[in-house]
Tab-separated table of C-alpha atoms and ligand atoms in Angstrom:
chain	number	residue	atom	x	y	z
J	1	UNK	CA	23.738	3.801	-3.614
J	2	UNK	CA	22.359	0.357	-2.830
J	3	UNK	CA	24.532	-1.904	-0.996
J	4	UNK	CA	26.367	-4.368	-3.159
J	5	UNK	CA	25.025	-7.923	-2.636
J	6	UNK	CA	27.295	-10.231	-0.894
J	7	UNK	CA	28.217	-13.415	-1.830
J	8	UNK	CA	25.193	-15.855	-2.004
J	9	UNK	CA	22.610	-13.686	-1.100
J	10	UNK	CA	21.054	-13.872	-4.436
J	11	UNK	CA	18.554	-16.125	-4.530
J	12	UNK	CA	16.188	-16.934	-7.341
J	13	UNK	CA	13.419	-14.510	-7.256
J	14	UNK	CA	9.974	-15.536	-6.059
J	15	UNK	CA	7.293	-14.787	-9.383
J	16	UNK	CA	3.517	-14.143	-8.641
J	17	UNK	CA	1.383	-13.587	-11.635
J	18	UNK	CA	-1.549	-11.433	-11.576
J	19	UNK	CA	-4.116	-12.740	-13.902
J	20	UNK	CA	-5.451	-10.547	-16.017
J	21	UNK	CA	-5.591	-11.837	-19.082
J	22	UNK	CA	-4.196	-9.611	-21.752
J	23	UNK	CA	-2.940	-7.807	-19.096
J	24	UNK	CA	-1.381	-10.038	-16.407
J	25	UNK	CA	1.517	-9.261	-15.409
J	26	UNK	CA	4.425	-10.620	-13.402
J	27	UNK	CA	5.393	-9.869	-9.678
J	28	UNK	CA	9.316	-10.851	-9.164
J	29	UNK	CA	10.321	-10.824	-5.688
J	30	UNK	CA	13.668	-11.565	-4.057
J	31	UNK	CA	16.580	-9.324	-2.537
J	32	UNK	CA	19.244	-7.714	-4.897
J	33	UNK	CA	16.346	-7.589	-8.323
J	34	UNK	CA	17.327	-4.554	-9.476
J	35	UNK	CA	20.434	-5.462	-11.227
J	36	UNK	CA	18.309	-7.553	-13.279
J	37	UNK	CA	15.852	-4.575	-14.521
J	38	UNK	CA	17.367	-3.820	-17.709
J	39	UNK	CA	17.725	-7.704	-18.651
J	40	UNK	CA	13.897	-7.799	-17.782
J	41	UNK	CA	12.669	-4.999	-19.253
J	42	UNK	CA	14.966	-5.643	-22.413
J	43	UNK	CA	12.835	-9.431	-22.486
J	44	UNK	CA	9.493	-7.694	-22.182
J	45	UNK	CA	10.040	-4.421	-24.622
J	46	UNK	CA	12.836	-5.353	-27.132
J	47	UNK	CA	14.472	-1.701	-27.869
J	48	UNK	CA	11.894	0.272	-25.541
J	49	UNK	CA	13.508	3.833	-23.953
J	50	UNK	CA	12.700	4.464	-20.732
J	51	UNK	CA	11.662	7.470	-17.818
J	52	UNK	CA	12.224	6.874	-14.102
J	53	UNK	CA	10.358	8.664	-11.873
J	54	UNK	CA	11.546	9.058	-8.645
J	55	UNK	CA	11.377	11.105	-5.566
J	56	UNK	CA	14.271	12.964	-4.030
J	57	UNK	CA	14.995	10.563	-1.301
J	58	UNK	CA	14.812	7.494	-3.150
J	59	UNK	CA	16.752	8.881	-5.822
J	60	UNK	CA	19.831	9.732	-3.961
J	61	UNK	CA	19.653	6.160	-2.462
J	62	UNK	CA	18.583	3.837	-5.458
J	63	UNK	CA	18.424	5.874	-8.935
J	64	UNK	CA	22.226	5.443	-10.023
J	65	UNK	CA	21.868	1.624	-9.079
J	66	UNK	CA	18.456	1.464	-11.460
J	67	UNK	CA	20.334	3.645	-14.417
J	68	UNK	CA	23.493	1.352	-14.285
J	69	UNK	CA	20.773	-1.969	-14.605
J	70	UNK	CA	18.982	-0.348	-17.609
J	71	UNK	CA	22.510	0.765	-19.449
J	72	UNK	CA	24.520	-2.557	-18.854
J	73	UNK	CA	21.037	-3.755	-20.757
J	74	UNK	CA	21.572	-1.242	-23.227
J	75	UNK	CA	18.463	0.309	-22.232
J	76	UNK	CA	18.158	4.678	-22.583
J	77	UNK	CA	16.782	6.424	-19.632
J	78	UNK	CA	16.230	9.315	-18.094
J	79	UNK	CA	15.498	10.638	-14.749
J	80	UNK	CA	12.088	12.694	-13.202
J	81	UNK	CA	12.938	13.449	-9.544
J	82	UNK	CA	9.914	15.405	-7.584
J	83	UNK	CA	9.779	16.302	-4.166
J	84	UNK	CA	9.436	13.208	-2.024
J	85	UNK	CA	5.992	13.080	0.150
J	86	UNK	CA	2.377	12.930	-0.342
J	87	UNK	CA	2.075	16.429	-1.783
J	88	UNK	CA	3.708	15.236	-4.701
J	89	UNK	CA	0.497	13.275	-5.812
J	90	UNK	CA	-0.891	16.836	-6.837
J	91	UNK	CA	-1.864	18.289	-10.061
J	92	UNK	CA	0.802	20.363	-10.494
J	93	UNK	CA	3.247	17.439	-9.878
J	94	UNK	CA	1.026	15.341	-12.370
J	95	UNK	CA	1.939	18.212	-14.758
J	96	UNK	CA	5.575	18.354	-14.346
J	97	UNK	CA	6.073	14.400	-14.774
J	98	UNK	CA	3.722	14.084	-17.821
J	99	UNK	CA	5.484	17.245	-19.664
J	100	UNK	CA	9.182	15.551	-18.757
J	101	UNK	CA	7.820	12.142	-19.954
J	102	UNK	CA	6.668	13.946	-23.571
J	103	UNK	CA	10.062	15.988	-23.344
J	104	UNK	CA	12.074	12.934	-22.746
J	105	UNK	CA	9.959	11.430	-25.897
J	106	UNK	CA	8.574	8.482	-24.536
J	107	UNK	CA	6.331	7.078	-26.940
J	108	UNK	CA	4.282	4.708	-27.647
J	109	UNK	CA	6.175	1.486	-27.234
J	110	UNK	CA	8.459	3.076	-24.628
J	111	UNK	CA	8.100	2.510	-20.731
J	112	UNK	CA	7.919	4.708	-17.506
J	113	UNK	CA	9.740	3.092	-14.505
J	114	UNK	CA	8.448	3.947	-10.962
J	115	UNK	CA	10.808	3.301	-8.583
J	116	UNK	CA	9.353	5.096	-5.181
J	117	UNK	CA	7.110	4.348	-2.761
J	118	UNK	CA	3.091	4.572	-2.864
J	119	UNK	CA	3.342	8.223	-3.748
J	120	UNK	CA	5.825	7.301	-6.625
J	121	UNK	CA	4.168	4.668	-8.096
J	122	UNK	CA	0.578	6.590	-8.034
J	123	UNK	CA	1.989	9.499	-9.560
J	124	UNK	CA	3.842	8.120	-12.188
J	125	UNK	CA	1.587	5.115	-12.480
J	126	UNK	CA	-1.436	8.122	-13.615
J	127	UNK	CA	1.309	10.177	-15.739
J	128	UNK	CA	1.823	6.924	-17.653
J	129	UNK	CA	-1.935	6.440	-18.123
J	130	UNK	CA	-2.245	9.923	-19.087
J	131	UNK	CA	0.513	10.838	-21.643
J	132	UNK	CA	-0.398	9.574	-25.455
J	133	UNK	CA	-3.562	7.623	-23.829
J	134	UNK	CA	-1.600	4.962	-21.747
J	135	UNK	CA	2.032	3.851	-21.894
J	136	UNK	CA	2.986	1.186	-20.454
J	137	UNK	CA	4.976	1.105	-16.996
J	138	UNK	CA	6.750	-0.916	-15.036
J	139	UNK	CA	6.835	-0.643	-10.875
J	140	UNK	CA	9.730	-0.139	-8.802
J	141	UNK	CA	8.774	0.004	-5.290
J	142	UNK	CA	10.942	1.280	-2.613
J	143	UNK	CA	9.070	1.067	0.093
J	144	UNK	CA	7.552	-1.924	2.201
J	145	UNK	CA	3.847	-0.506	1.689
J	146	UNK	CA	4.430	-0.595	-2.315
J	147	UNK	CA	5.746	-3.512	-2.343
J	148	UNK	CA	3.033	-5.755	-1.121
J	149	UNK	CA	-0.130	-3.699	-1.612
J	150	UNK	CA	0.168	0.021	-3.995
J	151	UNK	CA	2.535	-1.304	-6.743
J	152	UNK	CA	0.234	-4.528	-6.975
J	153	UNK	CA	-3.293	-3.946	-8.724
J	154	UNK	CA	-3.495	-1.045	-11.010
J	155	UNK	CA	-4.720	1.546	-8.903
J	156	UNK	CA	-2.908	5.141	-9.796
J	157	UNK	CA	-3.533	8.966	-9.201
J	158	UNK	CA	-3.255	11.954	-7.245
J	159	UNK	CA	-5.062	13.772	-4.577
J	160	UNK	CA	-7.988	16.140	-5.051
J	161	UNK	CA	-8.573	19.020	-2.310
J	162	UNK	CA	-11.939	16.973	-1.455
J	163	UNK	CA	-10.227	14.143	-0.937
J	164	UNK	CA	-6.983	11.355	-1.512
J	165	UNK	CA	-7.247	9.385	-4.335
J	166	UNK	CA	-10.084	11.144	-6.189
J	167	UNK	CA	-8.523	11.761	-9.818
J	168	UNK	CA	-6.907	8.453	-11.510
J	169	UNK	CA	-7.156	5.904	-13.676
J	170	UNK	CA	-7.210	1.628	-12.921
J	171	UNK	CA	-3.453	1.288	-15.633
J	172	UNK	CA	-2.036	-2.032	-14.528
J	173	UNK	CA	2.132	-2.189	-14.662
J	174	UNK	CA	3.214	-4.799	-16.753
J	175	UNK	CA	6.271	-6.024	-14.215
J	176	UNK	CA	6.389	-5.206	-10.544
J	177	UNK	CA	10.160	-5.991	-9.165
J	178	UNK	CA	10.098	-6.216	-5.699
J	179	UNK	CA	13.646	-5.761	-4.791
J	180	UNK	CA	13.760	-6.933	-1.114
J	181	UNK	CA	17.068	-5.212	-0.524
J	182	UNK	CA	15.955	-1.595	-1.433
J	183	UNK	CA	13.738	-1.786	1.497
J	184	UNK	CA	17.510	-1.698	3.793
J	185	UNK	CA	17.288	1.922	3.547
J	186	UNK	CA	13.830	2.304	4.645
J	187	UNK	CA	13.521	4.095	7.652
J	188	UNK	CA	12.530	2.014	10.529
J	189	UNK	CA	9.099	3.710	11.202
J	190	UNK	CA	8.038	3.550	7.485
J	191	UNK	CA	8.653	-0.107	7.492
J	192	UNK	CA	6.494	-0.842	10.212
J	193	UNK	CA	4.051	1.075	9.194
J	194	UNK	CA	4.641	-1.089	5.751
J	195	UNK	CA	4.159	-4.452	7.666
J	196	UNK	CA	0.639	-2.928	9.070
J	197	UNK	CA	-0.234	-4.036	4.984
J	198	UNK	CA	1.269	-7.483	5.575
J	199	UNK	CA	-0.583	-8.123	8.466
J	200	UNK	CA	-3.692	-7.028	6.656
J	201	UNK	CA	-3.801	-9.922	4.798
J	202	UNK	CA	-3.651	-12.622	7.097
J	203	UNK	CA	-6.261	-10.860	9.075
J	204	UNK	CA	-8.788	-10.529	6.196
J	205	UNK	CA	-8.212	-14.009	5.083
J	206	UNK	CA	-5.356	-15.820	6.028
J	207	UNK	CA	-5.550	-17.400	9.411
J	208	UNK	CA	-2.453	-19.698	9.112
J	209	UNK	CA	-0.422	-16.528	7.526
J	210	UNK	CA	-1.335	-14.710	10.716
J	211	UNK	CA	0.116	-17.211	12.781
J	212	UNK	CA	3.308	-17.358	10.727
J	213	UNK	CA	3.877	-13.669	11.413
J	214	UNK	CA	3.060	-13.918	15.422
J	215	UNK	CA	5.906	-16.832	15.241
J	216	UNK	CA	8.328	-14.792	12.493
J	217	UNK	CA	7.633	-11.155	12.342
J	218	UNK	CA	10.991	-10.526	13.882
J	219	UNK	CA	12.667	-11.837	10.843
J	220	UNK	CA	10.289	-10.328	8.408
J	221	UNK	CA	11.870	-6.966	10.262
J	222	UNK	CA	15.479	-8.274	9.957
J	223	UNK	CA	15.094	-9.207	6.264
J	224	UNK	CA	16.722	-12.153	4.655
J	225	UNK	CA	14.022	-15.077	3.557
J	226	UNK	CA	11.226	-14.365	5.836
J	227	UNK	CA	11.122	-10.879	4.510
J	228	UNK	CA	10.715	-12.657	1.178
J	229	UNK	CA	8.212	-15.012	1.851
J	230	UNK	CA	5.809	-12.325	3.709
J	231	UNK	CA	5.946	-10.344	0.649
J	232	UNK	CA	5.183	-12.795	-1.856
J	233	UNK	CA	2.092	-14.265	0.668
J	234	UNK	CA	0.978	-10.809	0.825
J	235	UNK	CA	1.283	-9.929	-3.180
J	236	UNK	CA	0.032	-13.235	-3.568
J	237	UNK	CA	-3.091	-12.387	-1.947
J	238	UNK	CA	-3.562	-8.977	-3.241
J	239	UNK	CA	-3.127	-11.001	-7.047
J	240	UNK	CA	-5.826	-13.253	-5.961
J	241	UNK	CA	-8.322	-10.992	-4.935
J	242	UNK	CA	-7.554	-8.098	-7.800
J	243	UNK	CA	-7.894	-11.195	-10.697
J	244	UNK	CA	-11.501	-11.806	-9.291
J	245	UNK	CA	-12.210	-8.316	-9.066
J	246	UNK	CA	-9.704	-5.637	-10.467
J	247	UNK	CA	-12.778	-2.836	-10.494
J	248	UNK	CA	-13.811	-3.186	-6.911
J	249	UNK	CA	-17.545	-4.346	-7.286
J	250	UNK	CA	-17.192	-6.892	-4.530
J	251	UNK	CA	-14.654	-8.868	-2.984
J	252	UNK	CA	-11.593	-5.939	-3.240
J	253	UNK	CA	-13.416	-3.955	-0.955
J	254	UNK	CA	-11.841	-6.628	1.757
J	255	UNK	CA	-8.482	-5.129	0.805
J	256	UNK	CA	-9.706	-1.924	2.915
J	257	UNK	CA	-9.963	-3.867	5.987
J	258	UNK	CA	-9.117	-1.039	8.473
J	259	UNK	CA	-9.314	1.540	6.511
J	260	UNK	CA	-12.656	3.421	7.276
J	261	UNK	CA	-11.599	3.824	10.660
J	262	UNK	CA	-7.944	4.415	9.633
J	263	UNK	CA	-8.841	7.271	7.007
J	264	UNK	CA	-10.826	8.940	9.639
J	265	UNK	CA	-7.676	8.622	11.968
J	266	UNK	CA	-5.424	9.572	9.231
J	267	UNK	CA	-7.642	12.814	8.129
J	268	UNK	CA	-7.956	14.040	12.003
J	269	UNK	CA	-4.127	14.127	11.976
J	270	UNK	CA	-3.929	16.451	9.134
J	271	UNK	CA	-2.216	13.358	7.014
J	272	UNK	CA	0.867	14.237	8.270
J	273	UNK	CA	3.861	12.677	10.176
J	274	UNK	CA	1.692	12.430	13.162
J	275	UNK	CA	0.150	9.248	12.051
J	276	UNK	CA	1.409	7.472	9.024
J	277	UNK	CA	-0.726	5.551	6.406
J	278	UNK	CA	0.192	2.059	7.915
J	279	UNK	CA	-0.178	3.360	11.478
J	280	UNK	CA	-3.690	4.483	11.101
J	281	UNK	CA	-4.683	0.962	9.016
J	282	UNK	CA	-3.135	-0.609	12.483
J	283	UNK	CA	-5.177	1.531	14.857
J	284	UNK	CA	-8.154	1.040	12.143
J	285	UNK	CA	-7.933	-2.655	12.212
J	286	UNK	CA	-7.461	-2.973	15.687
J	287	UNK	CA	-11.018	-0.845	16.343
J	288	UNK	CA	-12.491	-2.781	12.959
J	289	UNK	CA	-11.923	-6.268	15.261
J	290	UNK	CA	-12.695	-4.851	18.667
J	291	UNK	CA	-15.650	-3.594	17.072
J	292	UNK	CA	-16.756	-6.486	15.186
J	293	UNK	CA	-16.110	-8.604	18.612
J	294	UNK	CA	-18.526	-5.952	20.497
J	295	UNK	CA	-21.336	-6.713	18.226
J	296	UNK	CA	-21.277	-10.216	18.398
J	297	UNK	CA	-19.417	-11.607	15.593
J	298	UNK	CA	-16.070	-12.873	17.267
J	299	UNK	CA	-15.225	-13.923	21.013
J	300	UNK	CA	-13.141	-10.834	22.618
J	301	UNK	CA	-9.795	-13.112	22.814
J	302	UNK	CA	-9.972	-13.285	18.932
J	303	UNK	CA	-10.561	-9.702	18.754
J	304	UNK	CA	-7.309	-9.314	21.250
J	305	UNK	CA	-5.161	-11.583	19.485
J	306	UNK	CA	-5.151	-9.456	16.408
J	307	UNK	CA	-4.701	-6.498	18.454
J	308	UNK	CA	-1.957	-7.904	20.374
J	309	UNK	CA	0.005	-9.028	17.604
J	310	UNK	CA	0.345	-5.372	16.028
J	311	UNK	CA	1.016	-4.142	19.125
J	312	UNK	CA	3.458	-6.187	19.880
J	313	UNK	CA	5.283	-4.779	16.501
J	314	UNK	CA	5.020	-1.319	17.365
J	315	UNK	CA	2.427	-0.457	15.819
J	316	UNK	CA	-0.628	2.023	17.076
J	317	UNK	CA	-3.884	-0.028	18.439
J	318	UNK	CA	-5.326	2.658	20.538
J	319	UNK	CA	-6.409	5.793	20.082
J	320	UNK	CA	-4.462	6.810	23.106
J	321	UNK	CA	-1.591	5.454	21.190
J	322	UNK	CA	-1.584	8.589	18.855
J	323	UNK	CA	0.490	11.715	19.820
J	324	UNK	CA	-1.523	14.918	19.806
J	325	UNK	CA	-5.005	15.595	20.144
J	326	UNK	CA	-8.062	14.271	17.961
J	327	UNK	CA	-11.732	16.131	17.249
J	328	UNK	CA	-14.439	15.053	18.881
J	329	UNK	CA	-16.587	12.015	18.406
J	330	UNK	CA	-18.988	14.554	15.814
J	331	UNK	CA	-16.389	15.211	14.023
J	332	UNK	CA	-14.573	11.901	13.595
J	333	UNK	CA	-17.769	10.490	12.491
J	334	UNK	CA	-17.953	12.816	9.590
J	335	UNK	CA	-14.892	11.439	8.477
J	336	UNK	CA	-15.948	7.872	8.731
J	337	UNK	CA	-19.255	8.898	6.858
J	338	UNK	CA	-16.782	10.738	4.214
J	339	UNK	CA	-15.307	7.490	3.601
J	340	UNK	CA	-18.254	5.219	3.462
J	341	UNK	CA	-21.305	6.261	2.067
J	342	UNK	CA	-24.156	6.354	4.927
J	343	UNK	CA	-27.097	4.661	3.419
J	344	UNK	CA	-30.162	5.197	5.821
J	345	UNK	CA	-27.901	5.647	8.711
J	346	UNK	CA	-26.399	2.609	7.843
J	347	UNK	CA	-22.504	2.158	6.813
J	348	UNK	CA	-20.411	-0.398	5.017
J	349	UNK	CA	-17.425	-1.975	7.006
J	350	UNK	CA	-15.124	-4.064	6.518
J	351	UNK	CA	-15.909	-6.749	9.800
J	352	UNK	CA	-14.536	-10.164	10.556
J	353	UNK	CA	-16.292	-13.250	12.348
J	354	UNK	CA	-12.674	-14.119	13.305
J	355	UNK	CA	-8.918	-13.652	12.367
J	356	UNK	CA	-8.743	-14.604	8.200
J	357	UNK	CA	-12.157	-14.150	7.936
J	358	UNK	CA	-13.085	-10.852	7.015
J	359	UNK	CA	-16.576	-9.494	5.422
J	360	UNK	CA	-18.328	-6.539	3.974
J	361	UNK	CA	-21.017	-5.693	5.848
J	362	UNK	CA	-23.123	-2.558	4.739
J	363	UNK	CA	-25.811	-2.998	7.170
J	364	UNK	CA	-23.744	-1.365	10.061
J	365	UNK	CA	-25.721	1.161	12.189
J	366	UNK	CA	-24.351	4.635	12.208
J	367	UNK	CA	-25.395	4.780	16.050
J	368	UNK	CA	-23.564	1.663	17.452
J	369	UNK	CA	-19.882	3.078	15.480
J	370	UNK	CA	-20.449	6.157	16.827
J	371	UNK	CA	-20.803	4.807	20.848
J	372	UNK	CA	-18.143	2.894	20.107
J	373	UNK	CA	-15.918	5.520	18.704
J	374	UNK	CA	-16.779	7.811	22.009
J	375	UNK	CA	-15.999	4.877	24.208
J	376	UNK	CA	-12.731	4.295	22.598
J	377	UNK	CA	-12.609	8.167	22.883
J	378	UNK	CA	-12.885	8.375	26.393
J	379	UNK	CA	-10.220	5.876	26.693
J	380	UNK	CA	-7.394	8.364	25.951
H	401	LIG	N1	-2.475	2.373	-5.559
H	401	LIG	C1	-2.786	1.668	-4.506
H	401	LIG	O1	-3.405	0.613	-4.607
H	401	LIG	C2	-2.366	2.165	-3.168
H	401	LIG	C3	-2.482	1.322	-2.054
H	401	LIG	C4	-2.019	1.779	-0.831
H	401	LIG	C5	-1.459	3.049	-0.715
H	401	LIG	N2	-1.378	3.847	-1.816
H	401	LIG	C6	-0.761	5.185	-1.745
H	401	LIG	O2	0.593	5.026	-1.375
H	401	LIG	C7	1.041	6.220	-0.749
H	401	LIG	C8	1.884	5.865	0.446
H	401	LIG	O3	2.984	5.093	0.010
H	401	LIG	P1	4.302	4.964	0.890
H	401	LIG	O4	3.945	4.645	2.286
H	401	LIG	O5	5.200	4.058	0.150
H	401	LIG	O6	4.830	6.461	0.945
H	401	LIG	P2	5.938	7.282	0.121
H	401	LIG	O7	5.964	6.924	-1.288
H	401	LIG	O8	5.706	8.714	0.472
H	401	LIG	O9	7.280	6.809	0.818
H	401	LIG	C9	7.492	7.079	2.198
H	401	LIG	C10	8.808	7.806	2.433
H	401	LIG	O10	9.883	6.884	2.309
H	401	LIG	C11	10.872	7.384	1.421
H	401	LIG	N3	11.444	6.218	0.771
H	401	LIG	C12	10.875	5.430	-0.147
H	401	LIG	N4	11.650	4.382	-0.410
H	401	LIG	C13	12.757	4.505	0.343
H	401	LIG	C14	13.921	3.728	0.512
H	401	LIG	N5	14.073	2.546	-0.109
H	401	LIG	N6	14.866	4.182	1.357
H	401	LIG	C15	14.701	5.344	2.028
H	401	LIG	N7	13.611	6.112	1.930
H	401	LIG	C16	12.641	5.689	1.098
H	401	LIG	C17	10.135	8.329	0.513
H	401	LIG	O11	11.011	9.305	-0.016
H	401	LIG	C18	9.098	8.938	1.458
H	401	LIG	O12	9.678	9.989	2.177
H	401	LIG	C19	-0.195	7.023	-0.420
H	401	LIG	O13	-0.286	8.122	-1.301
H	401	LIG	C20	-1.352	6.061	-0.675
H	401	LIG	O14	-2.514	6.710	-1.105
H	401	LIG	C21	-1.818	3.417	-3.028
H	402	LIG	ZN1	-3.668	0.942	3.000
């Protein structure tokens, strides 16, 4: 169960609106939220029923505490609760949640709750998208990493075996609650690897956010308001850039600001506990700035004052920093050329002239990565 909230610790919840139009939606953030679901909910869809899906994990911790909010609002639900972890966002998962969603007759009108992490609110996110053409949904999220990037945006689905991320559908929630306190359960590791998100955005375009964090990350770790404001900066900025461009045909692209380099890490390690999403987007943005210093576009110290900063968190910058051994420079390049299509031996990256100013560039030659990636290589 979710601790009980002690006296005074609820505050009023920060709001950040995504604007979309017909479809913006509402981001409330601010610790002990949940008790407030039903009363939300109840505002948004007068007499809607309602499915949570949940993993196993989360659902031990957090589902009685989200069932108690939607009765006391008089609100029906029931429960979906798949195996937690990454090979939930499979087909046959997909299956299982979409029949339980038509069993539990959710219609038209009616509302799937995520309440998970990234792999919950993908899943269930799609399954909502799917069932009776789109339902509408409404986003939980557990975990650091959903609560200031997956839950935020509209991006759902589920993994194909040529790829993560390859079958969904763009379904925008129409409330995110960002319960602060949910995250009090979150193992350690999974919160750093959370915060490797949070930094993300002052490094792609955020200087003066990037210095906050240097100054206050330690309290963003211990919770309380700092937590608070780095997740509302951070959805802030993910609202920002997804209202400009909620397809990806330009700007949103910046939101994968160490992620060529991180998928490639991330793939070499199987996707498994070895390296964890967050991790590799460290160790990826750490080798996106070294990189971009090396061909010109920053002074080194820049380059090593992002660097330093995540390391000083905890979080993987090297590749020496990863346990276990990684393929060959060949190989790893594959997987960077998986990610980004090579055009002419050139690539697209996300680079930076500087910390909080981040740019795609898709004239990057194929050669200069890959020497590099074998320097950086050679390192371990
Ligand atoms: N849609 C998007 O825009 C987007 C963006 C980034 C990442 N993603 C996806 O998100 C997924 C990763 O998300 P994630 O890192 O949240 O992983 P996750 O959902 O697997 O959660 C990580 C682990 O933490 C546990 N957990 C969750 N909340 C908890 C809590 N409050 N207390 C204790 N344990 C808790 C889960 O059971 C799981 O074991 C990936 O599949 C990735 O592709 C999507
Ligand atoms: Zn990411």
């Amino acid at each position: 169960m979710t601790a009980p909230l002690r006296q005074g610790e609820l505050a009023e919840p920060i709001v950040v609106t995504v604007a979309l139009g017909a479809r913006a939606y509402d981001i409330a953030i601010g610790r002990g939220l949940i008790a407030g679901l039903g009363a939300r909910i109840a505002a948004l869809r007068p007499g809607a029923k309602t499915a949570i899906v949940t993993d196993a994990t989360v659902a031990k911790r957090h589902l009685a505490t989200a069932e108690a909010a939607l009765k006391s609002a008089g609100i029906e639900s029931s429960a979906i609760v798949v195996p937690e972890g990454e090979g939930s966002k499979s087909y046959a998962t997909f299956e299982t949640v979409c029949e339980a969603i038509i069993a539990a007759h959710i219609e038209r009108g009616d509302l799937v709750v995520a309440l998970g992490g990234g792999v919950i609110g993908d899943l269930a996110g799609f399954a909502a998208a799917s069932v009776r053409r789109g339902l509408d949904f409404v986003q939980l999220p557990t975990t650091l990493l959903a609560q200031v990037d997956s839950s935020v945006g509209g991006k759902t689905g589920i993994n194909s075996r040529h790829g993560k991320n390859l079958v969904g559908a763009f379904h925008q929630p129409i409330l995110v609650i960002a319960d602060t306190a949910l995250l009090d359960t979150l193992p350690a590791r999974e919160f750093r690897a959370g915060y490797a998100e949070v930094a993300k955005y002052g490094l792609l375009g955020d200087a003066a956010f990037f210095s906050w964090l240097e100054t206050n990350w330690r309290d963003v770790f211990a919770g309380g308001p700092a937590r608070e404001h780095a997740i509302a900066l951070s959805c802030r900025a993910k609202a920002a850039i997804v209202a400009r461009d909620e397809r990806e045909t330009g700007e949103r692209a910046l939101l994968n600001l160490g992620h060529t380099f991180g998928h490639a890490l991330e793939a070499a390690c199987g996707f498994s506990d070895r390296l964890l999403h967050g991790e590799a987007v460290a160790a990826g943005m750490a080798l996106a700035f070294a990189f971009s210093a090396r061909q010109g576009l920053m002074p080194v110290a820049e380059a090593d004052r992002a660097i330093r900063h995540l390391a000083e968190v905890g979080l993987p910058t090297r590749v020496k920093d990863i346990p276990g051994g990684l393929p060959p420079v060949d190989r790893l390049m594959e997987l960077v050329a998986q990610d980004k299509k090579v055009k002419r031996g050139m690539l697209t990256f996300i680079l930076a002239r500087g910390i909080g100013t981040a740019f795609v560039e898709s004239g990057v030659d194929e050669r200069d990565v890959r020497a590099f990636l074998s320097e950086k290589l050679a390192e371990r």
